[in-house]
mmCIF file of C-alpha atoms in Angstrom:
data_model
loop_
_atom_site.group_PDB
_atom_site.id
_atom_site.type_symbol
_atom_site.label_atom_id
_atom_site.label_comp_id
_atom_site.label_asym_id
_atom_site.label_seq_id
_atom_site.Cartn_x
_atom_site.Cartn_y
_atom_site.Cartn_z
ATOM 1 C CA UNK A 7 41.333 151.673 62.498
ATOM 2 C CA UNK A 8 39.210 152.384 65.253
ATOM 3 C CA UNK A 9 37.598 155.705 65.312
ATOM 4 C CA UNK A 10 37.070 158.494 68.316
ATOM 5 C CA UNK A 11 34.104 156.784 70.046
ATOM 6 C CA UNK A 12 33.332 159.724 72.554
ATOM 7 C CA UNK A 13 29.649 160.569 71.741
ATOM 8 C CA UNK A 14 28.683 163.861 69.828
ATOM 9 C CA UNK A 15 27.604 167.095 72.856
ATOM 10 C CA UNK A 16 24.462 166.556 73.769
ATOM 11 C CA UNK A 17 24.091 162.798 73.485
ATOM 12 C CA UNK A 18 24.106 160.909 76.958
ATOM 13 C CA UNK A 19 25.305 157.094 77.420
ATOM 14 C CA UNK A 20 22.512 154.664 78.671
ATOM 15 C CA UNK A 21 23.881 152.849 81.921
ATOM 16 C CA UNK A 22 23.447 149.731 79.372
ATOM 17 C CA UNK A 23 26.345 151.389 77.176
ATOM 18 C CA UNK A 24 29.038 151.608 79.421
ATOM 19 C CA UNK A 25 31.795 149.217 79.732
ATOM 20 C CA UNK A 26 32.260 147.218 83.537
ATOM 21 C CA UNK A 27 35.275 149.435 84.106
ATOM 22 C CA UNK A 28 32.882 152.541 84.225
ATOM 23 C CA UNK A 29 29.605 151.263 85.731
ATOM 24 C CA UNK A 30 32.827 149.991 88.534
ATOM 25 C CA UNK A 31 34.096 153.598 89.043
ATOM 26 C CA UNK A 32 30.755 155.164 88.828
ATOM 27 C CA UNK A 33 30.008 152.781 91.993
ATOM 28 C CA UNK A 34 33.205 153.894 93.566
ATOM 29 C CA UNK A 35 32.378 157.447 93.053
ATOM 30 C CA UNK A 36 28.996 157.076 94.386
ATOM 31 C CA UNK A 37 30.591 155.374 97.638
ATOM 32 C CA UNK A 38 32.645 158.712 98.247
ATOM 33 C CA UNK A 39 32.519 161.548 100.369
ATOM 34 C CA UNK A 40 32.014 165.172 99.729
ATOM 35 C CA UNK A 41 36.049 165.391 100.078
ATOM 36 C CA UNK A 42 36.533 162.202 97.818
ATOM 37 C CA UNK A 43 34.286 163.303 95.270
ATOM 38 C CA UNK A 44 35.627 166.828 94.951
ATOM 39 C CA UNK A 45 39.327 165.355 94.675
ATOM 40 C CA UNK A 46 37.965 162.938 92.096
ATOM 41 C CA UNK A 47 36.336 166.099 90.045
ATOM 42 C CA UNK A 48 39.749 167.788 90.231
ATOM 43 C CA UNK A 49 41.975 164.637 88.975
ATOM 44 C CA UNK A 50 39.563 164.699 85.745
ATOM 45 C CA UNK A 51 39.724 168.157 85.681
ATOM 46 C CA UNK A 52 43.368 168.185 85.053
ATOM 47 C CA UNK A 53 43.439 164.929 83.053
ATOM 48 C CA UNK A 54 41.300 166.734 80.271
ATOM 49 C CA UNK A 55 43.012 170.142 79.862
ATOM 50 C CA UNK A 56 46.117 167.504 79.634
ATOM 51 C CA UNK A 57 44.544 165.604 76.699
ATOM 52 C CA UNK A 58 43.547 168.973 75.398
ATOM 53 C CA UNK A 59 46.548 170.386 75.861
ATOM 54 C CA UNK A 60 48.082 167.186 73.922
ATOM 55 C CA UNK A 61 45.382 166.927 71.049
ATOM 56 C CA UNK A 62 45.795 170.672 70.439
ATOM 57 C CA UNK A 63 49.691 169.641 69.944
ATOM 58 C CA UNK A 64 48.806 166.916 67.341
ATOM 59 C CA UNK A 65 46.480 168.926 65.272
ATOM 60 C CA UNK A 66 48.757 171.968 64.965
ATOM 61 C CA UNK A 67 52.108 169.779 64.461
ATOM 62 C CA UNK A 68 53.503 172.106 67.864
ATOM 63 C CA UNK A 69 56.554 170.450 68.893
ATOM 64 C CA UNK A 70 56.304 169.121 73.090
ATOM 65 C CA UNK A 71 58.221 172.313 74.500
ATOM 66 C CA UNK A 72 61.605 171.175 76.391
ATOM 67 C CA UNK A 73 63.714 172.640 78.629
ATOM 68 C CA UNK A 74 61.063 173.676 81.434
ATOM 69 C CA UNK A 75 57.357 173.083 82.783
ATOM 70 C CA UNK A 76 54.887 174.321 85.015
ATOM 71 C CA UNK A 77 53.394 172.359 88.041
ATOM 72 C CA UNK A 78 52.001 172.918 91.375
ATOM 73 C CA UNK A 79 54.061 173.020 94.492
ATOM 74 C CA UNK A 80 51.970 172.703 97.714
ATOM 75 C CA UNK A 81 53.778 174.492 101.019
ATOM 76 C CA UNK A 82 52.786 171.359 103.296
ATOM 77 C CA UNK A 83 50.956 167.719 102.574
ATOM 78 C CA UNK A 84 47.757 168.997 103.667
ATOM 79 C CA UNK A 85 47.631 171.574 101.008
ATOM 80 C CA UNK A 86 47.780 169.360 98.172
ATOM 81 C CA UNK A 87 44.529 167.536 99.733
ATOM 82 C CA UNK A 88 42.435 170.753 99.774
ATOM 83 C CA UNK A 89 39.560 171.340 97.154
ATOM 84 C CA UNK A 90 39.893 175.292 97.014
ATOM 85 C CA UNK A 91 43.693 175.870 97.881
ATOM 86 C CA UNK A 92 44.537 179.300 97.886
ATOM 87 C CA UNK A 93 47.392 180.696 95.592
ATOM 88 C CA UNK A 94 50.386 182.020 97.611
ATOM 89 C CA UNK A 95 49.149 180.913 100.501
ATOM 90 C CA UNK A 96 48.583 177.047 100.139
ATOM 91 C CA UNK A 97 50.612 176.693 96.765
ATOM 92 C CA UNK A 98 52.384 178.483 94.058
ATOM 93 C CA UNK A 99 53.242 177.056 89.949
ATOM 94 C CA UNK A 100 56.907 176.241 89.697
ATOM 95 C CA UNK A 101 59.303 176.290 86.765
ATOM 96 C CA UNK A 102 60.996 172.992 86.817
ATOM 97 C CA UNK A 103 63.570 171.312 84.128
ATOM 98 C CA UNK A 104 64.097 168.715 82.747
ATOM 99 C CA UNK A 105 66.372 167.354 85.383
ATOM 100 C CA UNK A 106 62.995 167.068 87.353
ATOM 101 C CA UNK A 107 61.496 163.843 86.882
ATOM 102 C CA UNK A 108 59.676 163.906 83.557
ATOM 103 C CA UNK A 109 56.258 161.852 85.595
ATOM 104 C CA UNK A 110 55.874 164.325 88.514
ATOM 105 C CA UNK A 111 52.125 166.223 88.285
ATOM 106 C CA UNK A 112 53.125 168.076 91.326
ATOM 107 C CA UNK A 113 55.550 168.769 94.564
ATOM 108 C CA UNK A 114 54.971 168.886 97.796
ATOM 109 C CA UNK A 115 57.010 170.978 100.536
ATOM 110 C CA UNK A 116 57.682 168.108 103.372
ATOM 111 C CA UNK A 117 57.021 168.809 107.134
ATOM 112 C CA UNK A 118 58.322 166.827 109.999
ATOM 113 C CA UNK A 119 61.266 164.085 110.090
ATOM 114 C CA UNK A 120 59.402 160.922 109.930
ATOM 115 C CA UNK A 121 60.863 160.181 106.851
ATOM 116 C CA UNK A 122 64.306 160.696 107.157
ATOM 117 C CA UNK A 123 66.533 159.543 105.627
ATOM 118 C CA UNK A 124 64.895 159.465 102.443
ATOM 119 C CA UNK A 125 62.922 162.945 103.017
ATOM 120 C CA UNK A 126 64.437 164.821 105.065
ATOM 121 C CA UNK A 127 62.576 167.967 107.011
ATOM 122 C CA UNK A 128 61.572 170.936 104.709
ATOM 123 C CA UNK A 129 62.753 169.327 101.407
ATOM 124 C CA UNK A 130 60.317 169.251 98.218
ATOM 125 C CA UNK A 131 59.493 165.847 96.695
ATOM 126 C CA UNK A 132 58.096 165.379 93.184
ATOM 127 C CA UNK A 133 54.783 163.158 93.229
ATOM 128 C CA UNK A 134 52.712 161.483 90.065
ATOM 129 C CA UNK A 135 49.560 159.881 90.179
ATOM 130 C CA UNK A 136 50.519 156.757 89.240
ATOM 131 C CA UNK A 137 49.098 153.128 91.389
ATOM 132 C CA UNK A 138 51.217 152.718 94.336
ATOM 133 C CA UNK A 139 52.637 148.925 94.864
ATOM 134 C CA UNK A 140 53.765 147.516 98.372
ATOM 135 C CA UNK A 141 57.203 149.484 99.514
ATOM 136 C CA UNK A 142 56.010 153.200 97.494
ATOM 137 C CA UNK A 143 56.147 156.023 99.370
ATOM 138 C CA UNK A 144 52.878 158.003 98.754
ATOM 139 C CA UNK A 145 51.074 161.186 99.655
ATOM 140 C CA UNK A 146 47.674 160.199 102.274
ATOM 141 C CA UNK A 147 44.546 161.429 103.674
ATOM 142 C CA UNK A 148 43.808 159.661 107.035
ATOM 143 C CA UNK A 149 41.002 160.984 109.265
ATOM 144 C CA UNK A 150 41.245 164.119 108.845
ATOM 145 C CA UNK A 151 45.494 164.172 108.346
ATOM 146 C CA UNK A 152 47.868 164.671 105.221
ATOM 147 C CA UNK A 153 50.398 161.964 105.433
ATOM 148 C CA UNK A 154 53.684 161.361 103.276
ATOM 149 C CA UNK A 155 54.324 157.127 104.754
ATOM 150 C CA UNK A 156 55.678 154.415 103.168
ATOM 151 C CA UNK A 157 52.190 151.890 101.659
ATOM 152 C CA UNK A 158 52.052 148.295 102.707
ATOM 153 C CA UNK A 159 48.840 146.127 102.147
ATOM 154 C CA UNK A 160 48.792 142.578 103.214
ATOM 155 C CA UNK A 161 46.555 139.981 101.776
ATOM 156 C CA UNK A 162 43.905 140.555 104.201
ATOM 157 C CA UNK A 163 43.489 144.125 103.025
ATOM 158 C CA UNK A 164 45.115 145.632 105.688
ATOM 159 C CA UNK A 165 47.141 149.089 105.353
ATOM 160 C CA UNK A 166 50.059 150.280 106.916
ATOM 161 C CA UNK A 167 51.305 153.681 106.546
ATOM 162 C CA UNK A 168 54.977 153.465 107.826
ATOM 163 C CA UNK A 169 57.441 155.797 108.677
ATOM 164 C CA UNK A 170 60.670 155.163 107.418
ATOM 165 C CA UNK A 171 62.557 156.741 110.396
ATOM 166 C CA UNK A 172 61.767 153.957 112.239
ATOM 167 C CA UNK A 173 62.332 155.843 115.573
ATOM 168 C CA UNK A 174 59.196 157.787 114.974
ATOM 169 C CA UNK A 175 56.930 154.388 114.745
ATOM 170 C CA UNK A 176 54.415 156.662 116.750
ATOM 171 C CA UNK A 177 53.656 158.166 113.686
ATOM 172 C CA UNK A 178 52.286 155.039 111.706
ATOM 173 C CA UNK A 179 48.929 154.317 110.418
ATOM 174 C CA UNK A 180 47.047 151.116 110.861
ATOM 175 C CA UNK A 181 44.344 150.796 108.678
ATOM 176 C CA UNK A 182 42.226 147.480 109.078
ATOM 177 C CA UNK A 183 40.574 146.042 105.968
ATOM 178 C CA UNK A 184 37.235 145.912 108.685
ATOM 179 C CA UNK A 185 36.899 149.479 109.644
ATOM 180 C CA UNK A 186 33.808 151.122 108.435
ATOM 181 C CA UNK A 187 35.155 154.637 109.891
ATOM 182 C CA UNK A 188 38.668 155.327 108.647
ATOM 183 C CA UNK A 189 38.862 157.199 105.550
ATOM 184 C CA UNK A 190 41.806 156.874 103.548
ATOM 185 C CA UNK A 191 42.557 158.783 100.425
ATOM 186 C CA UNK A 192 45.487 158.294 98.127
ATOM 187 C CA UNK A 193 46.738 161.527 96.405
ATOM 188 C CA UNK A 194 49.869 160.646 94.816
ATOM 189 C CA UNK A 195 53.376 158.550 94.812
ATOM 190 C CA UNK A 196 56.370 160.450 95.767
ATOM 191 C CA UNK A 197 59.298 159.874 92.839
ATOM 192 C CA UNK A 198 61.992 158.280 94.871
ATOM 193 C CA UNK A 199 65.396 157.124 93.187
ATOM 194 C CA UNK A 200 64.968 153.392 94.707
ATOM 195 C CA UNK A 201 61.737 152.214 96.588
ATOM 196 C CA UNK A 202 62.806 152.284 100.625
ATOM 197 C CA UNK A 203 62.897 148.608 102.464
ATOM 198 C CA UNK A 204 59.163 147.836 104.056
ATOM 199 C CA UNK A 205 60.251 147.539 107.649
ATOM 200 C CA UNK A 206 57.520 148.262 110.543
ATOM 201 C CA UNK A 207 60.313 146.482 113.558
#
């Protein structure tokens, strides 16, 4: 059996120790902005009251509760990217069942018909933090702009952010794989019941 292998408090890791995987993120974290390093902070933040939260469960023999949960809903896209947001004003917790999709981490309040049919304009979407594939719809960061689009990356690393109401193709993203300038940060996949047809005609 292999045993818990996180090192006693107090005891740092030589860069030596650590696997590829986490001398890999390390570099990716170092290669972040203030923004993308604060949003990184908060994911692991979250992650470790969850494991907490979970290991507390297993130790006690506490049953999982059913019935409802508590996660974040943010009143527009932009408020789910914010370090700081402000309850009441930028979010609230919401009671949701268990008709809710069991994977969502949070909801966001949708602004804007770019994404009709499949969103329509001031509906709430569930969202996880789970890797997006080609065809997910997913919750942005783009220059300075929230975005909920539909993610398609070609082979040559380029990103398009797509609307799926394909009469507002004014509001697409083109993201080359050779721009040094355009920041794009990926908060989250929205839960849809099928994944939307890539289309950019």
């Amino acid at each position: 059996m292999i045993g818990n292998t996180t090192p006693p408090k107090g005891v740092k890791i030589a860069p030596s120790e650590l696997s590829d995987e986490a001398k890999k993120i390390a570099r990716d974290y170092e290669g972040l902005d203030r923004h993308g390093r604060n949003m990184t902070k908060i994911v692991i933040t979250e992650e470790q009251k969850r494991m907490a939260e979970e290991r507390r469960r297993r130790e006690t023999g506490e049953a999982e509760p059913r019935g409802t949960r508590i996660i974040p809903l943010y009143y527009t896209p932009a408020a789910a990217g914010m370090t700081s947001p402000a309850v009441g004003e930028d979010f609230d917790y919401i009671e949701i069942s268990n008709d809710a999709p069991r994977n969502a981490d949070f909801a966001v309040k949708i602004d804007g018909d770019s994404m009709e049919p499949y969103i329509m304009d001031g509906s709430i979407v569930y969202v996880n933090r789970e890797p997006l594939e080609n065809g997910d719809v997913g919750i942005f960061y783009v220059d300075g702009d929230m975005l909920c689009k539909q993610y398609y990356k070609d082979d040559a690393g380029n990103v398009r952010l797509l609307s799926l109401n394909r009469a507002r193709h004014d509001a697409d993203r083109f993201i080359s794989a050779r721009s040094d300038d355009t920041i794009l940060t990926y908060y989250g996949r929205v839960i849809l019941p099928r994944r939307p047809l890539i289309s950019w005609a």
